[in-house]
mmCIF file of C-alpha atoms in Angstrom:
data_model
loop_
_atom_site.group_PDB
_atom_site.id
_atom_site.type_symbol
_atom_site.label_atom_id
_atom_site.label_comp_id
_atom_site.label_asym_id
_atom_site.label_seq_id
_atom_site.Cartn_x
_atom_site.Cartn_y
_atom_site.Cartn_z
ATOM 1 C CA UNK A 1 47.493 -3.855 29.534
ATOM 2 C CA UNK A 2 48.063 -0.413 30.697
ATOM 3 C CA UNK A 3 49.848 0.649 27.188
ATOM 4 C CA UNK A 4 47.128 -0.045 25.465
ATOM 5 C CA UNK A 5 48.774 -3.271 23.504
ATOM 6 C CA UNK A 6 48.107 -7.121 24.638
ATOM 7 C CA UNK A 7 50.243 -9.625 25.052
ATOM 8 C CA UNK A 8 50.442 -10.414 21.341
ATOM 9 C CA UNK A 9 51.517 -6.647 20.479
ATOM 10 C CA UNK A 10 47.921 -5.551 19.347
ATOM 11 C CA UNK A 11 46.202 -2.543 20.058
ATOM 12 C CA UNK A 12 43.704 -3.060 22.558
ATOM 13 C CA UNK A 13 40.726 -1.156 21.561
ATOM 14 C CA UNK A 14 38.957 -1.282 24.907
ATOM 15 C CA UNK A 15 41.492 0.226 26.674
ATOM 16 C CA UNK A 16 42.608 2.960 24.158
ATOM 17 C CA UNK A 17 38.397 3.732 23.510
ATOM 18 C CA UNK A 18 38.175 3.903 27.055
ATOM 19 C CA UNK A 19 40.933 5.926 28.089
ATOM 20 C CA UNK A 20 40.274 8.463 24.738
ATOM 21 C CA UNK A 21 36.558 9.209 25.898
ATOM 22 C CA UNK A 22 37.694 9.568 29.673
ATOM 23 C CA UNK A 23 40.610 12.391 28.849
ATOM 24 C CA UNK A 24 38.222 14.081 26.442
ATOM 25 C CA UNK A 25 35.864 14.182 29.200
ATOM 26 C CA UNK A 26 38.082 15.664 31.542
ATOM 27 C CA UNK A 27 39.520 18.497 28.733
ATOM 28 C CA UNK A 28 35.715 19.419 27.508
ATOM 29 C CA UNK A 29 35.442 20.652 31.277
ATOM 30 C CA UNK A 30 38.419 21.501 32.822
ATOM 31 C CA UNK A 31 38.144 25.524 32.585
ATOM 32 C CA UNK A 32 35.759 26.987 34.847
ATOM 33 C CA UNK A 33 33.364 28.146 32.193
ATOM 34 C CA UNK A 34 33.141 24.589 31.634
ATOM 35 C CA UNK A 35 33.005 23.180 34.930
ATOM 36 C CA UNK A 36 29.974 26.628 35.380
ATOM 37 C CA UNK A 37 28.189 25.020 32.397
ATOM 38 C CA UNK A 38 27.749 21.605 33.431
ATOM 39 C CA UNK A 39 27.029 22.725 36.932
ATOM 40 C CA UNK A 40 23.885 24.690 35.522
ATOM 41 C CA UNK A 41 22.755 21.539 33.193
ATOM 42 C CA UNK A 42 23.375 18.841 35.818
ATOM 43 C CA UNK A 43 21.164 20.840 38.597
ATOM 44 C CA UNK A 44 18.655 22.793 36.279
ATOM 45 C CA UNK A 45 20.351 26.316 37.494
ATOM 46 C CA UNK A 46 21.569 29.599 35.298
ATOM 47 C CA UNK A 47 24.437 31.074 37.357
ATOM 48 C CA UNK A 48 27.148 33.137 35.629
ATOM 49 C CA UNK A 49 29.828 34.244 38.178
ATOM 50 C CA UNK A 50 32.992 31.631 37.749
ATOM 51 C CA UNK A 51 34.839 33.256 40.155
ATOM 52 C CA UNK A 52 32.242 31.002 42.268
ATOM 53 C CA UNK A 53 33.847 28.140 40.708
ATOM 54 C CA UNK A 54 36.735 26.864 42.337
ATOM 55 C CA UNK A 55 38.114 23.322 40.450
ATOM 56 C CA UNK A 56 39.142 20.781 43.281
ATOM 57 C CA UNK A 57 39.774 17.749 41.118
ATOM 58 C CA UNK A 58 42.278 15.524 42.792
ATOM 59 C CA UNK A 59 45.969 15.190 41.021
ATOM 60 C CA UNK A 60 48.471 12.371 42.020
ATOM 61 C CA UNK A 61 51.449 14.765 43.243
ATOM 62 C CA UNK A 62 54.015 12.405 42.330
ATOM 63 C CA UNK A 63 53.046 11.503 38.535
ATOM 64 C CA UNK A 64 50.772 14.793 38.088
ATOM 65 C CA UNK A 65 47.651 11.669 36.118
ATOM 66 C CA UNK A 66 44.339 12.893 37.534
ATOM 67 C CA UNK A 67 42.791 10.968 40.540
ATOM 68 C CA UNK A 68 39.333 11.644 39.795
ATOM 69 C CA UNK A 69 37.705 12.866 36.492
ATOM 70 C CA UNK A 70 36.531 15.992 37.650
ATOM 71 C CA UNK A 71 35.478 17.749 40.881
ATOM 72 C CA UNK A 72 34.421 21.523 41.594
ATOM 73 C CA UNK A 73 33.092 23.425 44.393
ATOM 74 C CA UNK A 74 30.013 25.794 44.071
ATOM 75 C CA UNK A 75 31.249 28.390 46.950
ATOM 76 C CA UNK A 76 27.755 30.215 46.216
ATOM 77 C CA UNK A 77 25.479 27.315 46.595
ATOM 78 C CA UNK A 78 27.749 25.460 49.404
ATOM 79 C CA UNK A 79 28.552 22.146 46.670
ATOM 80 C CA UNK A 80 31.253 20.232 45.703
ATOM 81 C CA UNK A 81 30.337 18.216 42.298
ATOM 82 C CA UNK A 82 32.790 15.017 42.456
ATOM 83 C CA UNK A 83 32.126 13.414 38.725
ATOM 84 C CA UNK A 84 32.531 9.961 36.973
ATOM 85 C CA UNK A 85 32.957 9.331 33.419
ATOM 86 C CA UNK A 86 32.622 5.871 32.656
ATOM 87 C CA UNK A 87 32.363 3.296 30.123
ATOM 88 C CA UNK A 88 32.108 0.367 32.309
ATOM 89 C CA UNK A 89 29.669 -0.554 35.111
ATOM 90 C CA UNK A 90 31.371 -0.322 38.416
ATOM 91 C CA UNK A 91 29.602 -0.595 41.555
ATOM 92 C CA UNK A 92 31.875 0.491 43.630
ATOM 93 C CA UNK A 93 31.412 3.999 42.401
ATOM 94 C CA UNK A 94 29.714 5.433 45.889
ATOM 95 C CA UNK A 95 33.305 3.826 47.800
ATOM 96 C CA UNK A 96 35.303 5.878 45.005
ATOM 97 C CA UNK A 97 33.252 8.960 45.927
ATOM 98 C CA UNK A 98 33.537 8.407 49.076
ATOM 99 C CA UNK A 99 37.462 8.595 49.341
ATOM 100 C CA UNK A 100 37.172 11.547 46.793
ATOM 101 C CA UNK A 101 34.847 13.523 48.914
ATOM 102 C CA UNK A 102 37.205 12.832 51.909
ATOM 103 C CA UNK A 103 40.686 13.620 49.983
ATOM 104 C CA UNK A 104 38.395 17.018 48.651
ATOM 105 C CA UNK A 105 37.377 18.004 52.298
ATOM 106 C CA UNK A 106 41.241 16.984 53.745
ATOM 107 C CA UNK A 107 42.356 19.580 51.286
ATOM 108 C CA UNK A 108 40.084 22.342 51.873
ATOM 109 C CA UNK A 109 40.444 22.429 55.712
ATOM 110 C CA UNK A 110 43.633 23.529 58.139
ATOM 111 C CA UNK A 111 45.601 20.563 58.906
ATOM 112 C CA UNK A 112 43.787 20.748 62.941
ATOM 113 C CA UNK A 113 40.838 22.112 61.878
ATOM 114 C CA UNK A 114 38.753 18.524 62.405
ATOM 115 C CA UNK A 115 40.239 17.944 65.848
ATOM 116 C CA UNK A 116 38.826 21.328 66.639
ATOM 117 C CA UNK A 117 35.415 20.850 69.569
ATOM 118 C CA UNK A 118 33.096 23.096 67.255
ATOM 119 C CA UNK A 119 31.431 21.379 63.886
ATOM 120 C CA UNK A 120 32.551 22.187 61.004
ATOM 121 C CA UNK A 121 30.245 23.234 58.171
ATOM 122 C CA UNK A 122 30.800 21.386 54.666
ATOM 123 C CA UNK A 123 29.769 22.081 51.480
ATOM 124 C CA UNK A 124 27.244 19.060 50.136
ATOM 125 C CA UNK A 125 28.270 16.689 47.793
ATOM 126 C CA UNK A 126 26.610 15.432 44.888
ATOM 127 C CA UNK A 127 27.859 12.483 42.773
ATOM 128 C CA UNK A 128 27.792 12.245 39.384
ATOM 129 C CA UNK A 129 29.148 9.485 37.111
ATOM 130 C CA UNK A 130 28.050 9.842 33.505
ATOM 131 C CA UNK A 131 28.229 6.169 31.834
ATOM 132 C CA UNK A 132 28.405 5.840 28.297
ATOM 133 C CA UNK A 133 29.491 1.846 28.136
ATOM 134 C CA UNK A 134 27.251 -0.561 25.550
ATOM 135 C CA UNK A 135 25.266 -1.904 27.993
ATOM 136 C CA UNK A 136 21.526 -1.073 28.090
ATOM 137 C CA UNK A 137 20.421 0.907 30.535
ATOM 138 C CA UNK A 138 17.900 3.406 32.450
ATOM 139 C CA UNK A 139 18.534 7.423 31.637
ATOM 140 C CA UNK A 140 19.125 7.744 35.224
ATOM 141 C CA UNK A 141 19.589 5.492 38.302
ATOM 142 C CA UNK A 142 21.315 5.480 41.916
ATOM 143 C CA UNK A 143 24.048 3.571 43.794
ATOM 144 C CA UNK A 144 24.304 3.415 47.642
ATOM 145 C CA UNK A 145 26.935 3.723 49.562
ATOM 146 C CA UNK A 146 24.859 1.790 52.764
ATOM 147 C CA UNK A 147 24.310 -1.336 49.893
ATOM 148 C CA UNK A 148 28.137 -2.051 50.388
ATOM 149 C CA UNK A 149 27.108 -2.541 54.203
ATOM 150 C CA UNK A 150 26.051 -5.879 54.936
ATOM 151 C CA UNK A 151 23.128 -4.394 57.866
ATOM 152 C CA UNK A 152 22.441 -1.370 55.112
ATOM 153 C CA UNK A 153 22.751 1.157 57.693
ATOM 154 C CA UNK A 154 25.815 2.883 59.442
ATOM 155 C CA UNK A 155 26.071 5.183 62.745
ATOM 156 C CA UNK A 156 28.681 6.935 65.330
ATOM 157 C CA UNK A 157 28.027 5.688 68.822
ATOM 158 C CA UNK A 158 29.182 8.209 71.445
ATOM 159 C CA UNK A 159 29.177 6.945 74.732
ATOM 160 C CA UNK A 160 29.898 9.265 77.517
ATOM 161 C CA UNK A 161 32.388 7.128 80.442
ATOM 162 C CA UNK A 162 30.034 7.877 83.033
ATOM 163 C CA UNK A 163 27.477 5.090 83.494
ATOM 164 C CA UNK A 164 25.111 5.242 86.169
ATOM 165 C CA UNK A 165 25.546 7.449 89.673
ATOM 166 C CA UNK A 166 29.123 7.861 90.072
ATOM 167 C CA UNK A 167 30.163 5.149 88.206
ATOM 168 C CA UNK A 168 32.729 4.900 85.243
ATOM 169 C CA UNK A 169 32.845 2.831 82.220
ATOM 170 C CA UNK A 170 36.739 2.847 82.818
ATOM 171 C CA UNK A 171 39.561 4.974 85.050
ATOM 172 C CA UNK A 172 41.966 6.639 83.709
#
């Protein structure tokens, strides 16, 4: 229940546990010293500047409750760290990202700027979802994105109209 009582008026641990750990998560890092300090322990690095930090964790604009836990660009080293904390297993963690990274992008760019015949350079993601749930597991393991595809793999076909000598795949 998403007040944290069941249907019998009793607390529900799980829920209030899960949802204490998750906004204490998000307040231990929220500043950029924070969000500068877990860069440099996540990826083994020593920077100092956190005006190279810029926070771009997504907010619901109509009821202001986060989106994602936490998400920061690296303007320095060209990153954007989306991150997870979790105390369940869920494996559709690389789809979450996924929309994350693409809400992230959406609101760094002009509203045009994608329609636009030139590429467009982006910062690189990296995904991190620290679990803390009672299940046993590895220190460290990875999700795929391509496992959610039944064939594994996924590619852009671009097929120019003009097949052959002369001849069109359709007319305008």
């Amino acid at each position: 229940n998403m007040n944290g009582m069941s249907a019998d008026n009793t607390a529900d641990k799980t829920y209030a546990n899960t949802k204490y750990k998750d906004t204490f998560f998000r307040y231990l890092f929220k500043e950029k010293s924070g969000m500068l300090e877990l860069y440099n322990a996540l990826f083994d690095d020593c920077l100092t500047d956190e005006s190279e930090i810029e926070d771009c964790t997504i907010e619901d604009v109509f009821t202001r409750q986060m989106k994602n836990d936490l998400a920061f660009r690296v303007r320095k080293k060209r990153v954007i760290v989306l991150t997870e904390h979790q105390s369940t297993l869920n494996e559709n963690m690389p789809l979450r990202f996924l929309m994350y990274l693409g809400r992230t992008y959406n609101q760094m760019m002009t509203t045009n700027a994608v329609y636009k015949e030139r590429r467009i350079e982006l910062d690189a993601p990296e995904f991190v979802v620290f679990y803390n749930g009672d299940r046993n597991q590895k220190e460290y393991w990875e999700m795929h994105l391509s496992d959610a595809f039944p064939e594994g793999v996924v590619y852009f076909r671009i097929a120019d109209r003009q097949i052959g000598k002369g001849g069109y795949l359709w007319d305008f």
